[in-house]
Amino acid sequence: MPTHPDVSREESCSLSKLAIGESSLLSADHVRALLEWLQEGSSGAVFPFLASMAGTALSPGEAASVRVQDVTLPDGEFGEVLVRAGERRTVPVTPDIVGVLRRWIDEAGLEAEDLLFPAERGGPLASSEYKKAWRQARQAVLSSNEVQEGLGEQVYSLRDSCLDRWLEAGVPAWGVAAWAGVSASWIALRYPHCFRLEDIEPLQPDPAGMRVRPSLTADRPARSRTA
């Protein structure tokens, strides 16, 4: 399928496979329970790595490349992470994730130039390490039916669930797209359950909409979306 030169690899995937059903998304309660298990059941950078994905919707590759100097983490307030890999952008960090990352940086004794999520022996955190922990968390937290149905099967599910929660919290599609490093059209096609058909056409920026900063663990409100 031909693609526009400005369209990312993520956006150029087959549209028939792009949409994700609401039932396939991890709920806020699922994410909270999985992260609580990981906090106790994993070691090293695994928990803060996965928690940051859950709260900022970074892809695994983007999160693995973040350095300490790329994050701004004011105590008890919203912070920011500068994403240098992929689509360069700044993404908000909720106060709960700010706290996780501040504690991790202090605990690991990290310096500004260090990777934020290094492996225990240095270098980037291995995907095999956080994927193994994720599999263990799913087995421990999810029901047998949820596991068999593939709920949250991939670590990438944390990104999908975060983007969906941002939409449900009232962040406009163009704002979610900017934070995710994709287009508003990709957002509308990926999460069709969040939109009415007439909402998908304009998707124009509205600066007031970016004032909404949802919490990682916010409950999902009733579904009624405008772009």
Short mmCIF file of C-alpha atoms in Angstrom, two decimals:
data_model
loop_
_atom_site.label_atom_id
_atom_site.label_comp_id
_atom_site.label_asym_id
_atom_site.label_seq_id
_atom_site.Cartn_x
_atom_site.Cartn_y
_atom_site.Cartn_z
CA MET A 1 0.00 0.00 0.00
CA PRO A 2 1.56 3.34 -0.99
CA THR A 3 2.26 5.69 1.89
CA HIS A 4 2.74 9.44 2.21
CA PRO A 5 6.40 10.39 2.82
CA ASP A 6 5.44 12.08 6.10
CA VAL A 7 3.54 9.08 7.43
CA SER A 8 5.38 7.08 10.08
CA ARG A 9 5.89 3.32 9.93
CA GLU A 10 3.30 3.02 12.69
CA GLU A 11 0.75 4.89 10.55
CA SER A 12 1.47 2.94 7.38
CA CYS A 13 0.30 -0.42 8.73
CA SER A 14 -2.71 -2.02 7.11
CA LEU A 15 -5.85 -0.09 7.98
CA SER A 16 -7.75 -3.35 8.24
CA LYS A 17 -5.55 -4.28 11.21
CA LEU A 18 -5.33 -0.82 12.75
CA ALA A 19 -8.58 -0.61 14.73
CA ILE A 20 -8.53 -2.04 18.23
CA GLY A 21 -11.73 -3.05 20.00
CA GLU A 22 -12.65 -1.61 23.36
CA SER A 23 -12.79 -5.10 24.88
CA SER A 24 -9.14 -5.65 23.88
CA LEU A 25 -7.91 -2.72 25.99
CA LEU A 26 -6.58 -3.02 29.50
CA SER A 27 -8.76 -1.06 31.93
CA ALA A 28 -7.33 1.38 34.45
CA ASP A 29 -7.93 -1.27 37.12
CA HIS A 30 -6.04 -3.86 35.08
CA VAL A 31 -3.09 -1.51 34.61
CA ARG A 32 -3.05 -0.56 38.28
CA ALA A 33 -3.07 -4.20 39.40
CA LEU A 34 -0.40 -5.24 36.90
CA LEU A 35 1.89 -2.41 37.96
CA GLU A 36 1.37 -3.21 41.64
CA TRP A 37 2.45 -6.80 40.95
CA LEU A 38 5.45 -5.65 38.93
CA GLN A 39 6.53 -3.28 41.67
CA GLU A 40 6.92 -6.26 44.01
CA GLY A 41 7.62 -9.06 41.53
CA SER A 42 10.28 -7.57 39.24
CA SER A 43 13.74 -6.15 39.74
CA GLY A 44 15.92 -3.36 38.42
CA ALA A 45 14.45 -0.94 35.91
CA VAL A 46 11.57 -3.18 34.82
CA PHE A 47 8.85 -1.66 37.00
CA PRO A 48 9.68 2.03 36.37
CA PHE A 49 10.12 1.24 32.66
CA LEU A 50 6.66 -0.32 32.33
CA ALA A 51 5.07 2.27 34.62
CA SER A 52 6.43 5.05 32.42
CA MET A 53 4.97 3.38 29.33
CA ALA A 54 1.62 3.10 31.08
CA GLY A 55 1.61 6.79 31.98
CA THR A 56 3.19 8.41 28.91
CA ALA A 57 2.20 6.04 26.06
CA LEU A 58 5.80 5.78 24.88
CA SER A 59 6.61 2.74 22.78
CA PRO A 60 9.12 0.29 24.26
CA GLY A 61 11.83 1.54 21.91
CA GLU A 62 11.18 5.17 22.80
CA ALA A 63 11.16 4.50 26.53
CA ALA A 64 14.39 2.49 26.33
CA SER A 65 16.22 5.45 24.76
CA VAL A 66 15.19 8.09 27.30
CA ARG A 67 17.99 9.55 29.41
CA VAL A 68 17.73 11.15 32.83
CA GLN A 69 18.37 14.58 31.32
CA ASP A 70 15.31 14.13 29.10
CA VAL A 71 12.84 14.17 32.00
CA THR A 72 11.60 17.07 34.12
CA LEU A 73 10.15 15.75 37.38
CA PRO A 74 8.91 18.39 39.83
CA ASP A 75 7.87 16.79 43.10
CA GLY A 76 4.10 16.35 43.35
CA GLU A 77 3.40 18.06 40.03
CA PHE A 78 3.10 17.23 36.35
CA GLY A 79 6.42 16.66 34.64
CA GLU A 80 7.59 16.17 31.07
CA VAL A 81 9.62 13.71 29.07
CA LEU A 82 11.44 14.69 25.89
CA VAL A 83 11.18 11.85 23.38
CA ARG A 84 14.18 11.87 21.05
CA ALA A 85 13.65 8.48 19.37
CA GLY A 86 11.02 8.22 16.64
CA GLU A 87 8.84 11.31 16.43
CA ARG A 88 10.60 13.97 18.54
CA ARG A 89 8.11 15.46 20.99
CA THR A 90 7.40 16.37 24.61
CA VAL A 91 4.92 14.26 26.58
CA PRO A 92 3.36 15.11 29.98
CA VAL A 93 4.13 12.90 32.95
CA THR A 94 1.45 12.56 35.62
CA PRO A 95 2.39 13.19 39.28
CA ASP A 96 2.11 9.50 40.17
CA ILE A 97 4.64 8.56 37.47
CA VAL A 98 6.81 11.54 38.44
CA GLY A 99 7.01 10.00 41.91
CA VAL A 100 7.90 6.57 40.51
CA LEU A 101 10.69 8.01 38.37
CA ARG A 102 12.10 10.28 41.09
CA ARG A 103 12.36 7.31 43.47
CA TRP A 104 13.93 5.16 40.77
CA ILE A 105 16.56 7.76 39.86
CA ASP A 106 17.53 8.15 43.52
CA GLU A 107 17.53 4.40 44.17
CA ALA A 108 19.66 3.62 41.12
CA GLY A 109 21.99 6.58 41.61
CA LEU A 110 21.56 7.72 38.02
CA GLU A 111 23.28 10.77 36.55
CA ALA A 112 21.96 13.18 33.92
CA GLU A 113 23.72 11.47 31.01
CA ASP A 114 22.64 7.96 32.03
CA LEU A 115 19.87 5.99 30.40
CA LEU A 116 16.76 6.33 32.55
CA PHE A 117 16.13 2.58 32.36
CA PRO A 118 19.50 0.79 32.17
CA ALA A 119 20.07 -2.93 32.42
CA GLU A 120 21.58 -4.10 35.70
CA ARG A 121 24.96 -4.56 33.99
CA GLY A 122 24.71 -1.37 31.95
CA GLY A 123 23.40 -0.59 28.50
CA PRO A 124 19.73 -0.51 27.49
CA LEU A 125 17.20 -2.65 29.31
CA ALA A 126 16.78 -5.89 27.35
CA SER A 127 13.36 -6.52 25.87
CA SER A 128 13.57 -10.14 27.01
CA GLU A 129 13.78 -8.94 30.63
CA TYR A 130 10.69 -6.73 30.68
CA LYS A 131 8.70 -9.09 28.45
CA LYS A 132 9.35 -11.98 30.84
CA ALA A 133 8.20 -9.87 33.79
CA TRP A 134 5.12 -8.77 31.84
CA ARG A 135 4.17 -12.39 31.08
CA GLN A 136 4.52 -13.28 34.76
CA ALA A 137 2.40 -10.30 35.80
CA ARG A 138 -0.38 -11.23 33.37
CA GLN A 139 -0.44 -14.79 34.65
CA ALA A 140 -0.57 -13.59 38.26
CA VAL A 141 -3.10 -10.76 37.87
CA LEU A 142 -5.46 -11.52 34.99
CA SER A 143 -8.12 -14.21 35.02
CA SER A 144 -7.49 -17.40 33.06
CA ASN A 145 -10.09 -16.33 30.51
CA GLU A 146 -8.45 -12.92 30.07
CA VAL A 147 -5.07 -14.56 29.55
CA GLN A 148 -6.46 -17.08 27.05
CA GLU A 149 -8.24 -14.31 25.14
CA GLY A 150 -4.96 -12.42 24.81
CA LEU A 151 -5.84 -9.37 26.92
CA GLY A 152 -2.71 -7.28 27.29
CA GLU A 153 -0.65 -9.95 25.59
CA GLN A 154 1.95 -7.48 24.35
CA VAL A 155 3.76 -4.86 26.41
CA TYR A 156 2.61 -2.43 23.71
CA SER A 157 -0.89 -2.80 25.24
CA LEU A 158 0.18 -0.30 27.89
CA ARG A 159 0.58 2.34 25.17
CA ASP A 160 -2.81 1.57 23.65
CA SER A 161 -4.58 1.72 26.98
CA CYS A 162 -2.91 5.02 27.90
CA LEU A 163 -3.90 6.65 24.60
CA ASP A 164 -7.46 5.41 25.01
CA ARG A 165 -7.67 6.81 28.54
CA TRP A 166 -6.41 10.19 27.35
CA LEU A 167 -9.20 10.30 24.78
CA GLU A 168 -11.77 9.31 27.39
CA ALA A 169 -10.47 11.99 29.76
CA GLY A 170 -11.30 14.64 27.16
CA VAL A 171 -7.96 15.30 25.47
CA PRO A 172 -8.77 16.06 21.80
CA ALA A 173 -7.62 13.66 19.11
CA TRP A 174 -5.02 16.10 17.76
CA GLY A 175 -3.56 16.50 21.27
CA VAL A 176 -3.36 12.77 21.88
CA ALA A 177 -1.78 12.39 18.43
CA ALA A 178 0.87 15.02 19.24
CA TRP A 179 1.78 13.26 22.48
CA ALA A 180 1.82 9.86 20.76
CA GLY A 181 3.86 10.95 17.73
CA VAL A 182 1.19 9.95 15.19
CA SER A 183 -1.54 11.73 13.22
CA ALA A 184 -5.05 12.53 14.46
CA SER A 185 -6.40 10.33 11.67
CA TRP A 186 -4.36 7.40 12.99
CA ILE A 187 -5.84 7.98 16.44
CA ALA A 188 -9.40 8.02 15.06
CA LEU A 189 -8.81 4.83 13.08
CA ARG A 190 -7.05 3.04 15.91
CA TYR A 191 -9.72 3.82 18.55
CA PRO A 192 -12.99 4.08 16.60
CA HIS A 193 -15.09 3.36 19.71
CA CYS A 194 -14.07 6.79 21.03
CA PHE A 195 -15.59 8.70 18.12
CA ARG A 196 -18.80 9.35 16.26
CA LEU A 197 -18.44 9.23 12.48
CA GLU A 198 -18.97 12.98 12.13
CA ASP A 199 -16.16 13.64 14.62
CA ILE A 200 -13.46 12.10 12.44
CA GLU A 201 -13.51 14.70 9.65
CA PRO A 202 -12.19 18.03 11.00
CA LEU A 203 -9.83 17.04 13.87
CA GLN A 204 -8.56 20.62 14.09
CA PRO A 205 -6.38 21.86 16.96
CA ASP A 206 -8.12 23.57 19.88
CA PRO A 207 -5.53 24.97 22.32
CA ALA A 208 -8.02 24.83 25.21
CA GLY A 209 -8.25 21.07 24.84
CA MET A 210 -4.62 20.53 25.76
CA ARG A 211 -5.30 21.78 29.30
CA VAL A 212 -6.73 18.37 30.21
CA ARG A 213 -4.12 16.19 31.90
CA PRO A 214 -5.62 12.85 32.90
CA SER A 215 -4.36 10.68 35.73
CA LEU A 216 -2.86 7.27 35.03
CA THR A 217 -5.37 5.61 37.32
CA ALA A 218 -8.45 7.71 36.54
CA ASP A 219 -11.70 5.79 36.16
CA ARG A 220 -13.08 5.59 32.64
CA PRO A 221 -15.96 8.09 32.17
CA ALA A 222 -19.03 7.54 30.03
CA ARG A 223 -18.17 7.39 26.34
CA SER A 224 -19.04 10.55 24.41
CA ARG A 225 -16.23 11.86 22.27
CA THR A 226 -15.65 14.87 20.12
CA ALA A 227 -12.40 15.60 18.37
#
